[in-house]
Amino acid sequence: MPTLWHCQGVSLTHAPAGAVRQGSLRELNLALVLGRIAAAERPPSRADLATATGLTRATVSAVVEDLLAGQLVSESDPAPRSGAGRPARGLVLADQGPAGLGLEVNVDYLAVCVVDLAGEVRHRTVHRADLRPVAPADALAQLVEMAGAARDDAADQGLTLVGAALAVPGLVDDAGLVRLAPNLGWQDVPVPALLAEHPPLIEQVPGVPALVVDNEANLAALGELHSQPPGPSSFLHISGEVGIGAGIVLDGALFRGVRGWSGEIGHLPVHPEGRPCRCGGQGCLEQYAGQEAIVAAAGLVRAELPADTATARLAELAEAGDADALRALHDAGTALGVAVAGVVNLLDLDTVVLGGGYAALAPWLCPPVLAEIGARVLTAAWSPVTVRPSTLGAEAAAVGAAGSVVRRIVAQPAGWLARAG
Amino acid sequence: MPTLWHCQGVSLTHAPAGAVRQGSLRELNLALVLGRIAAAERPPSRADLATATGLTRATVSAVVEDLLAGQLVSESDPAPRSGAGRPARGLVLADQGPAGLGLEVNVDYLAVCVVDLAGEVRHRTVHRADLRPVAPADALAQLVEMAGAARDDAADQGLTLVGAALAVPGLVDDAGLVRLAPNLGWQDVPVPALLAEHPPLIEQVPGVPALVVDNEANLAALGELHSQPPGPSSFLHISGEVGIGAGIVLDGALFRGVRGWSGEIGHLPVHPEGRPCRCGGQGCLEQYAGQEAIVAAAGLVRAELPADTATARLAELAEAGDADALRALHDAGTALGVAVAGVVNLLDLDTVVLGGGYAALAPWLCPPVLAEIGARVLTAAWSPVTVRPSTLGAEAAAVGAAGSVVRRIVAQPAGWLARAG
């Protein structure tokens, strides 16, 4: 069985063309039943699935046998039942079998995680280091090493990695080329080709791309969208790291823009004639509310801080009432609020999620953000806006990346089953 | 037949519930055939329509007879035909029969127009005056008087007004209440109730709301979207008057936001600690690129200018090389460019249309807007953005409003035919 680091993505949104063959009918039924199990609030019985899908009991039973044999679902404790008779056993997504690998390269950390079908994070490693002086090939080599350890840990837990998604803080084209990641200093980095030089970690199955490269703010927003319990279907998710990116979720889908470059909130000009930015512009939000700007404003010297402690140290100082840290966070929150107020005036979103490094700083960022919204958003008086930290914390992008792989497996389970058989 | 100024809007997007009755099948066929005629690039023959719709020739002929009898379509010159035989006559949307009334109240003008089924503007009146000192009821009374003259002119041309849409420069709720129009000074103005105090001008037919009230920037953007020849399906349309509003069109549909308040680009903060704005905020785009800001920066005294000449006078001075006017337009274009660059970074749109008063000032506004995009948009180097004036000019909102009525008639022609019968 070939294992690859990269392949062309395949469309999951179209049914097979032409007449429905026996094989493809089975594929559709597998996806239909597995999708119902994934979406159910309580573990459904076979009878529940027959009702929900309109398939016959016999068909559901046959499909469930296939899913059980292929380690895609398992049987849970009996589902509670109000009527008479023996309680039926419920079906849940398996905690063994196929899993997704989530990867992230950011300015000051590398992150790797493994997420199982049920959405549980089964492995997580974060390595904090300043990646700016590191060549892209070397940064990716470090990430591959971490991913190898993750693969081994996953195997020990009965999990097989069948796809990977990599989050980068920049603009990525359809072929996985990183056109520009200004804070990393990456330009036109052919990530799939660089990863292909390493031994493969992924067991490829039909229907699941071995590697997808995407913007980290997009993947973090998708992670938030699919986190439990479900939140609103439209929101702005802001990833606050050294750079600041946003994922715009509208009606349950990521809005990518006309050419896929949406979400660059970090380069909204908040002081048009202000500080120069790495992007070539001036007065961009990042220069006032990016992690380095906050650290500097708090009087901390970034070079003297271990890479993993900048955000934690800020939170610690603010907690202790340090005036410089509190002022720095207030000013950053005000700049962030100016940009967010602009976005809300423009898009009329009612929920703003502070993710990435912002999640841990939310107690100090939320009040000035809300103050700017109150002062600047035309509809604020009668249409309140909620601002809250991400539930996924700082590694949301890696978790969102792995989750995006898992959703592809659930949407097209026949590929995995063909391999298992 | 009752004629009303206001009624509840009806949904046009859902097919009738339950089994398809004979009556509703006819309704669907009427809409199907009329929609094809409206969308065709060349006048289709009955045979073309049968091919395009999948209906039988006999059904198409019967439907076309109904549409002809009801003044919804007429026969044009013979369609060119490459094959053998007598050329068939083509069908076009009628230039008589039902029409839409477009209305606009803006800060310094009232506008009324009538658009026929084919999208032609058949009547247009603009009355320039400062509406800020005028009570909402009085402004609407003036508008009704203009609309009465428009109705009479339309009747002389064989047109019957079957619905109206009113554009206002502010936030409108689903019931037509203008929650806030800061530049007009309107707050919680019950427009439908105020209009209902006047004699009706609209002949109500099923399926077409007698009155819809909407944001002017939204209606102007819809006007641009449906103008000929068709442009891109995603763009930002900016209405630059005393206030500045935007309509965001994504994939051929207006993006209204979670609660319908999207598009307030005029309140994007371009100098967060700058000039106070009527909205209560500070440094909003309107304070630097709104019509009054440009007029003042050019050294003109607004009160000394007749209301209809502010934009024209600016263009005249700029044309003549007046240094103050050129600097004022350059500075306004720069402020506008800062805001537009933010929107493009956020939404990744590749087309920006300058509408309203900006259309006539585009020769001087476009260069600084493009310069800011070039300097501030992360993807500008490889993903160019087009900035161009609106094809509809200053009264785009009224034309867009009337066009929105016409599209409802085309989508649901049975209502008009029932009345005609």
Coordinates of C-alpha atoms in Angstrom, one line a residue, chain B residues 191-353:
Chain B
V191 CA -41.7 54.7 7.2
P192 CA -44.5 52.3 6.2
A193 CA -46.9 53.9 8.6
L194 CA -45.9 57.5 7.5
L195 CA -46.4 56.5 3.8
A196 CA -49.8 54.9 4.6
E197 CA -51.2 58.3 5.5
H198 CA -51.0 59.2 1.8
P199 CA -53.3 58.1 -1.0
P200 CA -51.9 54.9 -2.5
L201 CA -49.9 54.9 -5.8
I202 CA -49.4 51.2 -6.2
E203 CA -51.8 48.7 -7.6
Q204 CA -51.2 45.7 -5.5
V205 CA -50.8 42.3 -7.0
P206 CA -50.2 39.0 -5.2
G207 CA -46.5 38.2 -4.8
V208 CA -45.1 41.7 -5.1
P209 CA -44.8 43.7 -1.8
A210 CA -46.3 47.1 -2.3
L211 CA -43.4 48.6 -0.3
V212 CA -40.0 47.4 0.7
V213 CA -37.7 49.7 2.6
D214 CA -33.9 48.9 2.5
N215 CA -30.5 50.5 2.9
E216 CA -29.5 52.6 -0.1
A217 CA -26.1 51.1 -0.3
N218 CA -27.6 47.6 -0.5
L219 CA -30.1 48.7 -3.2
A220 CA -27.4 50.5 -5.2
A221 CA -25.2 47.4 -5.1
L222 CA -28.1 45.2 -6.3
G223 CA -28.6 47.7 -9.1
E224 CA -25.0 47.3 -10.1
L225 CA -25.2 43.5 -9.8
H226 CA -28.1 43.4 -12.2
S227 CA -26.9 46.1 -14.6
Q228 CA -25.9 45.3 -18.2
P229 CA -23.5 44.0 -19.3
P230 CA -23.1 41.6 -16.4
G231 CA -20.0 42.3 -14.2
P232 CA -18.3 40.2 -11.6
S233 CA -20.4 38.2 -9.2
S234 CA -18.5 39.4 -6.1
F235 CA -17.6 43.0 -5.5
L236 CA -17.7 45.8 -3.0
H237 CA -20.0 48.7 -4.0
I238 CA -19.4 52.0 -2.2
S239 CA -22.1 54.7 -2.2
G240 CA -20.3 57.9 -1.5
E241 CA -22.7 60.7 -0.5
V242 CA -22.6 62.8 2.7
G243 CA -22.6 59.4 4.4
I244 CA -20.7 56.5 2.9
G245 CA -22.3 53.0 2.8
A246 CA -21.2 49.8 1.1
G247 CA -23.0 46.8 -0.4
I248 CA -21.1 43.6 -0.3
V249 CA -22.0 41.2 -3.1
L250 CA -20.6 37.7 -2.7
D251 CA -21.2 35.1 -5.4
G252 CA -24.1 37.0 -6.9
A253 CA -26.0 37.7 -3.7
L254 CA -26.0 40.6 -1.3
F255 CA -24.3 39.8 2.0
R256 CA -26.6 41.4 4.6
G257 CA -24.8 40.2 7.8
V258 CA -26.2 38.2 10.7
R259 CA -28.9 40.8 11.5
G260 CA -29.1 42.8 8.3
W261 CA -26.8 45.6 9.3
S262 CA -23.8 45.0 7.1
G263 CA -22.0 47.4 4.9
E264 CA -21.3 50.4 7.3
I265 CA -17.9 51.2 5.7
G266 CA -18.4 54.9 6.5
H267 CA -17.8 54.1 10.1
L268 CA -14.6 52.2 9.7
P269 CA -12.1 54.1 11.8
V270 CA -9.4 55.5 9.6
H271 CA -8.0 57.8 12.3
P272 CA -9.1 56.2 15.6
E273 CA -8.4 59.3 17.6
G274 CA -9.5 61.7 14.9
R275 CA -12.5 63.8 14.2
P276 CA -15.7 63.1 16.1
C277 CA -18.5 61.5 13.9
R278 CA -22.3 61.8 14.1
C279 CA -22.4 58.1 14.9
G280 CA -20.8 58.8 18.3
G281 CA -17.5 57.3 17.2
Q282 CA -14.2 59.0 16.3
G283 CA -12.2 59.2 13.1
C284 CA -14.7 57.4 10.9
L285 CA -14.1 57.3 7.2
E286 CA -17.1 59.6 6.6
Q287 CA -15.3 62.4 8.4
Y288 CA -12.4 62.3 5.8
A289 CA -14.0 61.1 2.6
G290 CA -17.7 62.0 2.9
Q291 CA -19.0 64.7 0.6
E292 CA -19.1 67.4 3.2
A293 CA -15.5 66.6 4.3
I294 CA -14.3 66.9 0.7
V295 CA -16.2 70.1 0.1
A296 CA -14.8 71.7 3.3
A297 CA -11.2 70.5 2.5
A298 CA -11.5 72.0 -0.9
G299 CA -12.2 75.4 0.7
L300 CA -15.8 75.5 -0.6
V301 CA -18.5 76.6 1.8
R302 CA -21.3 74.1 1.6
A303 CA -24.0 76.6 2.6
E304 CA -23.1 78.8 -0.3
L305 CA -23.4 76.0 -2.8
P306 CA -26.8 75.1 -4.3
A307 CA -27.5 71.7 -3.0
D308 CA -27.3 70.1 -6.4
T309 CA -23.8 71.3 -7.2
A310 CA -21.4 70.2 -4.5
T311 CA -20.1 67.1 -6.4
A312 CA -20.4 68.8 -9.8
R313 CA -18.5 71.9 -8.5
L314 CA -15.7 69.7 -7.1
A315 CA -15.4 67.9 -10.4
E316 CA -15.4 71.2 -12.3
L317 CA -12.6 72.6 -10.1
A318 CA -10.5 69.5 -10.3
E319 CA -10.9 69.4 -14.0
A320 CA -9.6 73.0 -14.1
G321 CA -6.6 72.0 -12.0
D322 CA -7.6 73.8 -8.8
A323 CA -5.0 72.9 -6.3
D324 CA -7.2 72.9 -3.3
A325 CA -9.8 70.7 -5.0
L326 CA -7.2 68.3 -6.2
R327 CA -5.6 68.1 -2.8
A328 CA -9.0 67.6 -1.1
L329 CA -9.9 64.8 -3.5
H330 CA -6.4 63.2 -3.1
D331 CA -6.7 63.2 0.7
A332 CA -10.3 61.8 0.5
G333 CA -9.1 59.1 -1.9
T334 CA -6.3 58.2 0.5
A335 CA -8.7 57.9 3.4
L336 CA -11.0 55.8 1.3
G337 CA -8.1 53.7 0.1
V338 CA -7.1 53.0 3.7
A339 CA -10.6 51.7 4.4
V340 CA -10.8 49.8 1.1
A341 CA -7.4 48.2 1.7
G342 CA -8.7 47.0 5.1
V343 CA -11.8 45.5 3.4
V344 CA -9.7 43.8 0.7
N345 CA -7.3 42.4 3.3
L346 CA -10.3 41.0 5.2
L347 CA -12.6 39.8 2.4
D348 CA -10.3 39.3 -0.6
L349 CA -12.6 41.0 -3.1
D350 CA -11.0 41.8 -6.5
T351 CA -13.5 44.5 -7.6
V352 CA -14.4 47.8 -6.0
V353 CA -17.1 49.9 -7.5

